[in-house]
Each structure stands twice: as structure tokens, then as C-alpha cells.
Coordinates of C-alpha atoms and ligand atoms in Angstrom, one line a residue:
M112 CA -19.0 -20.5 106.3
N113 CA -19.1 -24.2 105.6
K114 CA -21.7 -24.0 102.9
Y115 CA -21.3 -23.0 99.3
Y116 CA -24.1 -22.2 96.7
V117 CA -23.1 -21.6 93.1
S118 CA -25.5 -21.1 90.1
T119 CA -25.4 -20.8 86.4
P120 CA -27.9 -18.9 84.3
I121 CA -30.9 -20.9 83.3
Y122 CA -30.7 -21.4 79.6
Y123 CA -33.4 -20.7 77.1
V124 CA -35.0 -23.8 75.6
N125 CA -35.3 -22.3 72.1
D126 CA -31.8 -23.4 71.4
V127 CA -29.9 -26.7 71.8
P128 CA -26.9 -26.7 74.2
H129 CA -23.6 -25.4 72.7
I130 CA -20.2 -24.8 74.2
G131 CA -21.2 -21.3 75.2
H132 CA -23.7 -22.8 77.7
A133 CA -21.2 -25.5 78.6
Y134 CA -18.5 -22.8 79.4
T135 CA -20.5 -21.3 82.3
T136 CA -21.9 -24.6 83.5
L137 CA -18.4 -26.2 83.6
A138 CA -17.0 -23.3 85.5
A139 CA -19.7 -23.8 88.1
D140 CA -19.0 -27.5 88.2
V141 CA -15.3 -26.9 88.9
L142 CA -16.2 -24.5 91.7
A143 CA -18.7 -27.0 93.2
R144 CA -16.3 -29.9 93.0
Y145 CA -13.5 -27.8 94.5
N146 CA -15.6 -26.7 97.4
K147 CA -16.8 -30.2 98.0
Q148 CA -13.1 -31.3 98.1
L149 CA -12.6 -28.7 100.8
G150 CA -15.4 -30.4 102.8
K151 CA -18.1 -27.8 102.3
D152 CA -21.7 -28.5 102.0
V153 CA -22.3 -27.5 98.4
F154 CA -25.5 -26.6 96.4
F155 CA -25.0 -26.3 92.6
L156 CA -28.0 -25.1 90.7
T157 CA -28.5 -25.0 86.9
G158 CA -31.5 -25.4 84.7
T159 CA -33.7 -24.0 81.9
D160 CA -35.7 -20.8 81.2
E161 CA -38.8 -22.0 79.5
H162 CA -41.4 -19.3 79.3
G163 CA -41.8 -16.2 77.1
A164 CA -42.4 -15.2 73.5
K165 CA -39.1 -16.6 72.2
V166 CA -39.8 -20.1 73.5
A167 CA -43.5 -19.9 72.4
Q168 CA -42.4 -19.0 68.9
A169 CA -39.8 -21.8 68.7
A170 CA -42.4 -24.3 69.8
K171 CA -44.8 -23.0 67.2
D172 CA -42.1 -23.4 64.5
A173 CA -41.6 -26.9 65.7
G174 CA -45.3 -27.6 65.5
K175 CA -45.5 -28.4 69.2
E176 CA -47.1 -27.1 72.4
P177 CA -44.7 -25.0 74.4
K178 CA -44.4 -27.5 77.3
E179 CA -44.0 -30.5 75.0
Y180 CA -41.4 -28.6 73.0
A181 CA -39.5 -27.5 76.2
D182 CA -39.5 -31.2 77.4
S183 CA -37.8 -32.3 74.2
V184 CA -35.1 -29.6 74.5
V185 CA -34.5 -29.9 78.2
S186 CA -33.4 -33.5 77.9
G187 CA -30.7 -32.3 75.4
F188 CA -29.3 -30.0 78.1
Q189 CA -29.4 -32.7 80.7
D190 CA -27.7 -35.2 78.4
A191 CA -25.0 -32.6 77.5
W192 CA -24.3 -32.0 81.2
K193 CA -24.1 -35.7 81.9
L194 CA -21.7 -36.1 79.0
L195 CA -19.4 -33.4 80.4
N196 CA -19.5 -35.0 83.8
I197 CA -21.3 -32.0 85.3
D198 CA -22.4 -32.9 88.8
F199 CA -25.2 -30.4 89.5
D200 CA -27.4 -30.8 92.6
H201 CA -30.6 -29.6 91.0
F202 CA -31.8 -28.8 87.5
I203 CA -34.5 -26.2 87.8
R204 CA -37.1 -25.7 85.1
T205 CA -39.2 -22.6 85.3
T206 CA -42.3 -24.6 84.2
D207 CA -42.0 -26.5 87.5
P208 CA -45.2 -25.6 89.3
R209 CA -43.2 -25.2 92.5
H210 CA -41.2 -22.5 90.9
E211 CA -44.3 -20.9 89.3
K212 CA -46.0 -20.7 92.7
I213 CA -43.2 -19.1 94.6
A214 CA -42.3 -16.7 91.7
S215 CA -45.9 -15.6 91.7
E216 CA -45.9 -15.1 95.4
V217 CA -42.8 -13.0 95.2
L218 CA -44.3 -10.7 92.6
Q219 CA -47.4 -10.4 94.7
K220 CA -45.2 -9.3 97.6
I221 CA -43.5 -6.6 95.5
F222 CA -47.0 -5.4 94.5
D223 CA -48.2 -5.4 98.1
N224 CA -45.2 -3.5 99.1
G225 CA -46.2 -0.7 96.7
Y226 CA -43.5 -1.1 94.1
I227 CA -45.8 -2.0 91.1
Y228 CA -48.2 0.2 89.2
E229 CA -50.3 0.0 86.1
G230 CA -49.2 1.8 83.0
E231 CA -48.9 1.6 79.2
Y232 CA -45.8 0.6 77.4
E233 CA -45.0 1.7 73.9
G234 CA -41.7 0.8 72.3
L235 CA -39.6 -1.5 70.3
Y236 CA -39.3 -5.1 71.6
C237 CA -36.5 -7.5 70.7
E238 CA -37.7 -11.1 70.9
G239 CA -34.2 -12.4 70.8
C240 CA -33.3 -10.6 74.0
E241 CA -36.8 -10.7 75.4
K242 CA -36.6 -7.1 76.3
F243 CA -37.7 -3.6 75.2
L244 CA -35.0 -1.6 73.4
T245 CA -34.3 2.1 73.9
E246 CA -33.2 4.4 71.0
A247 CA -29.6 4.2 72.5
D248 CA -29.6 0.4 72.1
L249 CA -30.3 0.4 68.4
V250 CA -27.6 0.0 65.7
D251 CA -29.0 0.8 62.2
G252 CA -32.5 0.5 63.7
K253 CA -31.8 -3.1 64.8
C254 CA -30.8 -4.9 68.0
P255 CA -27.0 -5.2 67.8
L256 CA -27.3 -8.8 69.3
H257 CA -30.0 -9.9 66.9
P258 CA -29.4 -7.9 63.7
N259 CA -31.5 -10.5 61.7
K260 CA -34.5 -10.0 63.8
E261 CA -36.7 -6.9 63.2
P262 CA -37.6 -5.3 66.5
V263 CA -41.3 -5.2 66.9
Q264 CA -43.3 -2.0 67.8
Q265 CA -45.5 -2.8 70.8
K266 CA -48.1 -0.9 72.7
E267 CA -49.8 -2.5 75.6
K268 CA -51.1 -2.2 79.1
N269 CA -48.4 -3.4 81.5
Y270 CA -47.5 -3.5 85.1
F271 CA -44.4 -1.4 85.9
F272 CA -41.8 -1.9 88.6
K273 CA -40.5 1.3 90.3
L274 CA -36.9 0.5 89.4
S275 CA -36.0 4.2 89.2
E276 CA -36.5 4.5 93.0
F277 CA -33.6 2.2 93.6
Q278 CA -30.9 4.0 91.8
S279 CA -29.0 5.5 94.8
W280 CA -29.5 2.4 96.9
L281 CA -28.1 0.3 94.0
I282 CA -25.1 2.6 93.6
E283 CA -24.3 2.2 97.3
I284 CA -24.6 -1.6 97.5
F285 CA -22.3 -2.1 94.5
E286 CA -19.8 0.6 95.5
K287 CA -19.6 -0.9 99.0
D288 CA -19.4 -4.4 97.6
E289 CA -22.4 -5.5 99.6
V290 CA -23.2 -7.4 96.4
K291 CA -19.9 -7.9 94.7
I292 CA -19.7 -7.5 91.0
L293 CA -16.7 -9.2 89.4
P294 CA -14.4 -8.7 87.6
E295 CA -13.8 -5.1 88.7
S296 CA -13.9 -3.8 85.1
R297 CA -17.5 -5.1 84.8
K298 CA -18.5 -3.5 88.1
N299 CA -17.3 -0.2 86.8
E300 CA -19.3 -0.7 83.6
V301 CA -22.5 -1.4 85.5
L302 CA -21.9 1.5 87.9
G303 CA -21.2 3.8 85.0
K304 CA -24.4 2.9 83.3
L305 CA -26.4 3.0 86.5
K306 CA -25.3 6.5 87.3
L307 CA -26.7 7.7 84.0
G308 CA -30.2 7.0 85.4
L309 CA -32.8 4.3 85.7
Q310 CA -36.2 4.0 84.2
D311 CA -39.1 1.9 85.6
I312 CA -39.5 -1.4 83.8
S313 CA -42.5 -3.3 82.8
V314 CA -42.8 -6.6 84.6
S315 CA -45.8 -8.1 82.8
R316 CA -46.9 -9.0 79.3
A317 CA -50.4 -8.7 77.8
E318 CA -49.6 -10.4 74.6
V319 CA -47.5 -13.3 75.8
S320 CA -49.7 -16.1 77.1
W321 CA -46.9 -18.6 77.6
G322 CA -45.9 -17.6 81.1
I323 CA -46.9 -17.4 84.8
P324 CA -50.1 -15.4 85.2
V325 CA -49.8 -12.2 87.1
P326 CA -51.4 -13.1 90.4
W327 CA -53.7 -10.1 90.7
D328 CA -54.6 -9.9 87.0
N329 CA -54.8 -13.2 85.0
S330 CA -55.0 -11.4 81.7
Q331 CA -51.3 -10.8 81.9
T332 CA -48.2 -13.0 82.4
I333 CA -45.1 -12.2 84.4
Y334 CA -42.3 -10.9 82.2
V335 CA -40.0 -13.9 81.6
W336 CA -36.9 -12.2 82.9
V337 CA -38.5 -11.3 86.2
E338 CA -39.5 -14.9 87.0
A339 CA -36.3 -16.3 85.6
L340 CA -34.2 -14.2 87.9
L341 CA -36.2 -15.4 90.8
N342 CA -35.2 -19.1 90.1
Y343 CA -32.1 -18.9 92.2
H344 CA -34.2 -18.1 95.2
T345 CA -37.3 -20.2 94.5
A346 CA -35.2 -23.4 94.2
T347 CA -33.9 -22.9 97.8
K348 CA -37.5 -22.5 98.9
F349 CA -39.1 -25.5 97.3
L350 CA -36.3 -28.0 97.6
E351 CA -36.2 -29.6 101.0
G352 CA -33.3 -28.6 103.2
K353 CA -31.9 -26.0 100.7
E354 CA -33.2 -22.9 102.4
K355 CA -30.0 -22.6 104.4
F356 CA -28.1 -22.0 101.2
W357 CA -29.7 -18.6 100.6
P358 CA -28.1 -16.1 99.9
A359 CA -25.9 -17.7 97.3
D360 CA -22.2 -17.3 97.4
L361 CA -21.8 -16.9 93.6
H362 CA -23.9 -16.5 90.5
L363 CA -22.0 -17.1 87.3
V364 CA -23.3 -15.3 84.2
G365 CA -22.1 -14.2 80.8
K366 CA -21.4 -10.5 80.4
D367 CA -24.5 -10.3 78.2
I368 CA -26.9 -10.7 81.1
L369 CA -25.0 -8.9 83.9
W370 CA -27.3 -5.9 83.9
F371 CA -30.3 -8.1 84.6
H372 CA -28.4 -10.0 87.3
T373 CA -27.3 -6.9 89.2
I374 CA -29.6 -3.9 88.7
I375 CA -32.9 -5.5 88.0
W376 CA -32.5 -8.6 90.2
C377 CA -31.2 -6.8 93.3
A378 CA -33.9 -4.2 93.1
L379 CA -36.6 -6.9 92.8
L380 CA -35.2 -8.8 95.8
K381 CA -35.0 -5.7 97.9
A382 CA -38.6 -4.8 97.0
A383 CA -39.7 -8.2 98.0
G384 CA -37.7 -8.1 101.3
I385 CA -35.4 -11.0 100.3
E386 CA -31.8 -11.1 101.3
L387 CA -29.3 -10.1 98.5
P388 CA -26.8 -12.4 96.8
K389 CA -23.1 -12.1 97.7
Q390 CA -21.4 -12.1 94.3
V391 CA -22.2 -12.0 90.7
F392 CA -19.3 -12.9 88.3
A393 CA -19.6 -12.1 84.6
H394 CA -17.3 -14.0 82.3
G395 CA -16.4 -13.0 78.8
F396 CA -17.8 -14.2 75.5
F397 CA -16.0 -16.3 73.0
T398 CA -16.0 -16.5 69.2
V399 CA -15.2 -19.5 67.0
N400 CA -12.5 -18.8 64.4
G401 CA -13.0 -15.1 65.1
Q402 CA -16.8 -15.2 64.5
K403 CA -19.8 -15.2 66.7
M404 CA -21.3 -18.7 67.1
S405 CA -24.5 -18.7 65.2
K406 CA -26.9 -21.1 63.6
S407 CA -26.9 -19.1 60.4
L408 CA -23.1 -19.3 60.1
G409 CA -23.2 -23.0 60.9
N410 CA -20.3 -22.7 63.3
V411 CA -22.1 -23.7 66.5
I412 CA -20.0 -26.3 68.4
S413 CA -21.9 -28.8 70.6
P414 CA -20.5 -30.2 73.8
K415 CA -20.7 -33.6 72.1
E416 CA -18.4 -32.6 69.3
L417 CA -15.7 -31.6 71.8
V418 CA -16.1 -34.7 73.9
D419 CA -16.0 -36.9 70.8
R420 CA -12.7 -35.3 69.8
Y421 CA -10.9 -34.8 73.1
G422 CA -12.7 -37.0 75.6
V423 CA -14.6 -35.7 78.6
D424 CA -11.6 -34.4 80.5
G425 CA -9.9 -33.2 77.4
A426 CA -13.0 -31.0 76.6
R427 CA -13.2 -29.8 80.2
Y428 CA -9.5 -28.9 80.3
L429 CA -9.5 -27.2 77.0
L430 CA -12.6 -25.1 77.6
L431 CA -11.3 -23.6 80.9
S432 CA -7.6 -23.3 80.0
A433 CA -7.9 -21.5 76.7
F434 CA -8.1 -17.9 78.0
P435 CA -8.8 -16.0 81.3
F436 CA -12.4 -16.6 82.4
G437 CA -13.3 -12.9 82.7
D438 CA -12.0 -12.1 79.2
D439 CA -13.4 -12.5 75.7
G440 CA -11.6 -15.2 73.7
D441 CA -11.6 -17.3 70.6
F442 CA -11.8 -21.1 70.0
S443 CA -10.8 -23.0 67.0
F444 CA -10.3 -26.8 66.6
E445 CA -6.8 -26.0 65.3
K446 CA -5.8 -24.2 68.5
L447 CA -7.5 -26.8 70.7
D448 CA -5.8 -29.7 68.9
T449 CA -2.4 -28.1 69.4
K450 CA -3.1 -27.5 73.1
F451 CA -4.4 -31.0 73.5
N452 CA -1.3 -32.7 72.1
A453 CA 1.1 -30.4 73.8
E454 CA -0.4 -30.1 77.3
L455 CA -2.4 -33.3 77.7
A456 CA -0.9 -36.0 75.4
N457 CA 2.8 -35.0 75.4
N458 CA 3.0 -33.4 78.8
L459 CA 0.7 -34.8 81.5
G460 CA -0.1 -38.1 79.7
N461 CA 3.6 -38.7 79.0
L462 CA 4.6 -38.0 82.6
V463 CA 2.1 -40.4 83.9
S464 CA 3.1 -43.2 81.6
R465 CA 6.8 -42.8 82.0
V466 CA 6.6 -42.7 85.8
A467 CA 4.4 -45.8 85.8
K468 CA 6.8 -47.5 83.4
L469 CA 9.8 -46.6 85.5
C470 CA 8.1 -47.9 88.7
E471 CA 7.2 -51.1 86.9
T472 CA 10.7 -51.7 85.5
G473 CA 12.4 -50.8 88.8
N474 CA 9.9 -53.0 90.6
V475 CA 9.5 -50.3 93.3
D476 CA 7.3 -50.6 96.4
I477 CA 5.4 -47.4 96.7
G478 CA 4.1 -46.5 100.1
P479 CA 0.5 -45.3 100.7
Q480 CA -0.6 -41.8 99.7
Q481 CA 0.8 -39.1 102.0
P482 CA -1.8 -37.0 103.8
N483 CA 0.1 -33.8 102.7
S484 CA -0.9 -34.5 99.1
Q485 CA -4.5 -34.0 100.1
H486 CA -4.4 -30.2 100.5
H487 CA -4.5 -27.7 97.8
L488 CA -1.3 -25.7 97.1
P489 CA -1.8 -22.0 98.1
F490 CA -1.5 -20.9 94.5
T491 CA -4.5 -23.1 93.5
E492 CA -6.6 -21.7 96.3
K493 CA -5.9 -18.1 95.4
H494 CA -6.6 -18.6 91.7
I495 CA -9.7 -20.6 92.2
Q496 CA -11.0 -17.9 94.6
N497 CA -10.4 -15.3 91.8
L498 CA -11.9 -17.7 89.2
E499 CA -8.6 -17.7 87.4
F500 CA -9.1 -21.2 86.0
D501 CA -6.6 -20.8 83.2
S502 CA -3.9 -19.9 85.8
V503 CA -4.5 -23.0 87.9
L504 CA -4.2 -25.2 84.8
Q505 CA -1.2 -23.2 83.4
L506 CA 0.6 -23.7 86.7
A507 CA -0.2 -27.3 86.9
T508 CA 1.0 -27.8 83.3
G509 CA 4.1 -25.9 84.0
Y510 CA 4.8 -28.0 87.0
V511 CA 4.3 -31.2 84.9
D512 CA 6.6 -29.9 82.3
Q513 CA 9.3 -29.2 84.9
V514 CA 9.0 -32.7 86.3
N515 CA 9.3 -34.1 82.7
K516 CA 12.5 -32.1 82.2
Q517 CA 13.9 -33.2 85.5
I518 CA 13.4 -36.8 84.5
D519 CA 15.2 -36.2 81.2
E520 CA 18.1 -34.7 83.2
T521 CA 18.4 -37.2 86.1
K522 CA 17.8 -40.2 83.9
P523 CA 16.4 -42.4 86.6
W524 CA 16.2 -45.4 84.2
E525 CA 20.0 -45.7 84.4
N526 CA 20.9 -47.9 87.3
I527 CA 17.2 -47.9 88.4
E528 CA 17.7 -50.2 91.4
S529 CA 19.5 -47.4 93.2
K530 CA 16.8 -44.8 92.3
H531 CA 13.9 -45.9 94.4
H532 CA 13.7 -42.8 96.4
V533 CA 13.5 -40.7 93.2
L534 CA 10.6 -42.8 92.0
I535 CA 8.8 -42.6 95.3
E536 CA 9.1 -38.8 95.1
L537 CA 7.9 -38.7 91.5
V538 CA 4.8 -40.7 92.5
D539 CA 4.1 -38.3 95.3
T540 CA 4.4 -35.4 92.9
L541 CA 1.9 -37.1 90.6
R542 CA -0.6 -37.7 93.3
Q543 CA -0.3 -34.0 94.3
I544 CA -0.9 -32.9 90.7
A545 CA -3.9 -35.2 90.4
Y546 CA -5.3 -33.6 93.5
E547 CA -4.8 -30.1 92.2
I548 CA -6.5 -30.8 88.9
R549 CA -9.2 -33.1 90.1
P550 CA -12.1 -30.5 90.0
F551 CA -11.2 -29.8 86.3
V552 CA -10.5 -33.4 85.1
P553 CA -12.1 -35.7 87.7
E554 CA -11.9 -38.9 85.8
T555 CA -8.2 -38.4 84.8
A556 CA -7.4 -37.5 88.4
E557 CA -9.1 -40.7 89.6
K558 CA -7.2 -42.8 87.1
I559 CA -3.9 -41.3 88.2
Q560 CA -4.8 -41.8 91.8
N561 CA -5.8 -45.4 91.2
Q562 CA -2.8 -46.2 89.1
F563 CA -0.4 -44.9 91.7
K564 CA -2.1 -46.4 94.7
G565 CA 0.8 -48.7 95.3
P566 CA 2.4 -50.8 96.5
K567 CA 3.2 -52.2 93.0
I568 CA 2.6 -49.9 90.1
K569 CA 1.9 -51.0 86.5
S570 CA 1.9 -49.1 83.3
G571 CA -1.4 -48.6 81.7
E572 CA -3.2 -47.1 78.7
P573 CA -2.2 -43.6 77.7
L574 CA -4.5 -41.0 79.4
F575 CA -4.7 -38.8 76.4
P576 CA -3.9 -40.5 73.1
R577 CA -2.3 -38.1 70.7
L578 CA -4.4 -36.7 67.9
Q579 CA -2.9 -37.9 64.7
R580 CA -5.1 -35.9 62.3
F581 CA -5.1 -32.2 62.9
A582 CA -8.0 -29.9 62.3
R583 CA -7.2 -27.1 59.8
S584 CA -8.4 -23.6 60.2
Q585 CA -11.3 -22.8 57.8
Ligands
LIG259 N1 -32.4 -17.4 79.8 C1 -31.5 -16.3 79.9 C2 -30.8 -16.3 81.3 C3 -31.7 -16.2 82.4 S1 -30.9 -16.4 83.9 C4 -32.0 -15.9 85.1 C5 -30.4 -16.5 78.8 N2 -30.3 -17.7 78.3 S2 -29.2 -18.1 77.2 O1 -29.6 -19.5 76.8 O2 -29.2 -17.2 76.1 O3 -27.9 -18.3 77.9 C6 -27.0 -17.2 78.0 C7 -25.7 -17.6 78.7 O4 -25.1 -18.6 77.9 C8 -24.7 -16.5 78.8 O5 -24.9 -15.6 79.9 C9 -23.5 -17.3 79.0 O6 -23.4 -17.8 80.3 C10 -23.7 -18.5 78.0 N3 -23.1 -18.2 76.7 C11 -23.8 -18.3 75.5 N4 -23.0 -18.0 74.5 C12 -21.7 -17.8 74.9 C13 -20.5 -17.5 74.3 N5 -20.4 -17.4 73.0 N6 -19.4 -17.4 75.1 C14 -19.5 -17.5 76.5 N7 -20.7 -17.7 77.1 C15 -21.8 -17.9 76.3 O7 -29.7 -15.5 78.5

């Protein structure tokens, strides 16, 4: 019970990091920090997905060898996570020979257990999704997620995994929450589709040379999704002392890849005799100014752009407070600016600076931090457990607002010498707030905690300087 393992998807290296990737990674970081604060032994895994046709093509376009190309993109992801103050424990790369070895052994095990057979695949392949499409998937003959990419007709010898044999078992584990799919609405979607039937899937590629060789047939490589899904497990095997973290407590994914992370992954694990994960949570997708983020539209927002405008904690706060984590949503600089000024500059920032100023003017001696301000309030715990990040921040902001109003009403600056008890209480309240929001805005929380350490308190720089020039909607 005292350990906690959380993971993010491993991101394709054909793309530079954007705030879509940051969204999931940040959520995992908040959960990791929160659980560390509770005193748990935490393992937070993120990384990159580096094999497959899509990455090979991107490398070719860049005039590089796939590994050389991957190396250049990976550092961009690592820099972005550093910039956002994301404190992962390990960054897995699927080109790590330790991952390659274990993934290959797991596939061999599935083969030895009789779940893989040789066959021929003929069908349309979407390189964008790295998967075969069925007729039902097509919209106007194209992949709905990659309408600019023509699906390619492919016919090749492949090894197939007997996924269809797992249908009733999968229905049972998800209905009984042996592996929890969250939110509930997504679980129902997965179960609905699952009950329509399952087809065997191909787990190897004859035409894709950029991958891990199939252990019993070197003319084929392992299908990129199969080895990618295994990363969450391989990391715990090849990193020293991490084996105890398996099975993981929570896998965070976007709703786009939930099917892979439930149906295909759980069946593969079962076939290999590996223990199943506890929970998979699929969050929603967001648009920017109502449009899908895409290179062709030129509206892709990088983590750096957000940090440059709002600071690290501003960016972290805004990403997770904008809308409920399980839902779809929309970002625009206009909305973010408004939120930044209202909730961070005018509300929290203002409360901190006015309490500090009052303490300084009143020359109050503030006692040490009370131990009771080192526990989360019950509402925070409940919302974090349900991944309702926006609710935690909304409640904290509401609380800050209330305290600001209370100060307006009680006017502690009048006759301040007789108001020491009021100021001491205000400082305690601020310490509590800092503790509540620390997983979200770690640097800000630390600044508040340092500023109000006592005994003598001084006013300081504003935590969140107001934005003077507002972004306009396009
Ligand atoms: N490589 C696979 C995952 C393999 S995991 C074993 C992949 N990579 S990806 O680079 O395309 O990243 C997809 C993930 O990025 C989504 O599941 C989601 O977590 C995140 N997001 C990408 N765009 C997003 C939005 N517009 N909104 C929210 N999340 C987004 O799929």
C-alpha cells in the first residue's frame, strides 16, 4: 500500500513535444508529487516510443538514421519536461537495449504459450496511427484521425496474436473492475465495442525494418504498439529495485489510445503470464481555439511558449485547471490570460503580498509552522483520488478569494497593533493553501512557505506579475 507507480504514454519521436503531451505528463507529475507528499515510495515513468514506420519515415525526411534522429528529438522531450519542472523517476526509450531484450522475451513467451500463429494480412494501414484500419474505421475512405494521409494497402506475411480468444475474459475483468477503466463513461465505451467482437491482430511487420526483431524469425520486426505497451513492465524489470512496483497503480493515457491500453495490452499480459495493471485512466482531448492542434494549421503550442508567458507554475496551473481532466476541452491564450490574471495574479498573488505587507507593517512575530497544516484537507484527497485536478484548484482558488474578501471586510490594517492574532491566523491559512497546491505549483508553494517561515515576515516580489498585454483571439 505504501508504493505508488504512475506512468504516461511513451510519445512518438516523429513529433516535437507540445502541450498535448505536456497535459498527460503534468497530470502524472502532480500525482507522483502528491503521493510522495503522503510519504509513499513513488515510481513515475515516462519516455518515448521510437520504433516503427512513422519514426523511420520522419528520420528519412530529416536525412538521418532513425536512432540518430530519435536522439535529437528525445532531448527536446527531456528539456520540455525539465522546463515544466516534471520530476519523473525514469525516462524510458524503446531503443534502450534493455527494453528491447525484455520485450522480445515477452513476445517469445506469448509464442511459447501458443497464442501466436503465422498468417497473411491484407488490408489498409494508417501510418499515422501505426495500425490497420477496418472498413468501419474509414471516413470518406480515409483515416478520420489522419485525413491528409492516404491509407496504404498492404499484404504481407505476419504473425498473429489470438486476441479473439480473450473476449469473454476481457469483458469479465473490466466489468468486475479487476482492471479499472476510468472514467466510467470510457469504460462503457470500451465494453460496448468489446462486446461487438474481437479479431486476432498481427503482432509483427515484414516491411518495417526499424524495430525489434521477432525472436524466432529475424525477417520480421515486432509491431511497434506491442513492444511499446510492454514498456511499463520492462522498465520495472531492467531498473534495479523497481520490480516491486509492478503491477502499476495507474496508467494515464489520452482517450485516443485507450483501446490499445485495455483490450490489447491486458490480453498480451495475460498470454505472457504477467500480472495485470490496476487502473487505466483516459483523459479527454483538447483543441486550440476550437481547432485540432496540427502542424498544418500552425496552431501547435509548445510547453516553452506557455512557460515563457505564464512562468512554470502559471503554465502548470493553467493546464490542469482549465476543464475537467476526463473531458474534452479547449485552450486559447485569451482564456488563459484571463484566468492567469484573475486567479493567480489578482487572487493568490495578491493575497500573499498583502498578508506579507500586513505582517511587515504590524511587525508581528509569527510562530513556527503548525503540524496541522501538513495534512491534506479531505476534499483535496477525494478529488485527487478521482483525478479531478480542476476541482482541487477551483476549491483552493475559491478559498483564497474568500480570505481576500474577509481581509477587505475586517480591515486588519486599521489599528494593526491589536490585530496580531488575525495576522497569525492568516499566515497559517496561507501555509495550508501552499501545502494543498504544492503538487501543482511546487515552486510557488515553496516560495510561500519560505516567505512565511517566521518569525519576522517581509514583503517580497509578486508571485505572479499581472499580464499587461492581453492575447486576442484569432
Ligand atoms: N506512442 C503512442 C503511445 C504508446 S504508449 C504505449 C502515442 N504517442 S503520441 O505521441 O501520439 O502521444 C499520444 C498521447 O499524447 C495521447 O494519448 C495524449 O496522452 C497526448 N495528447 C496528444 N495530443 C493531445 C491533445 N490534443 N489533448 C490531450 N492530450 C493529447 O500515441
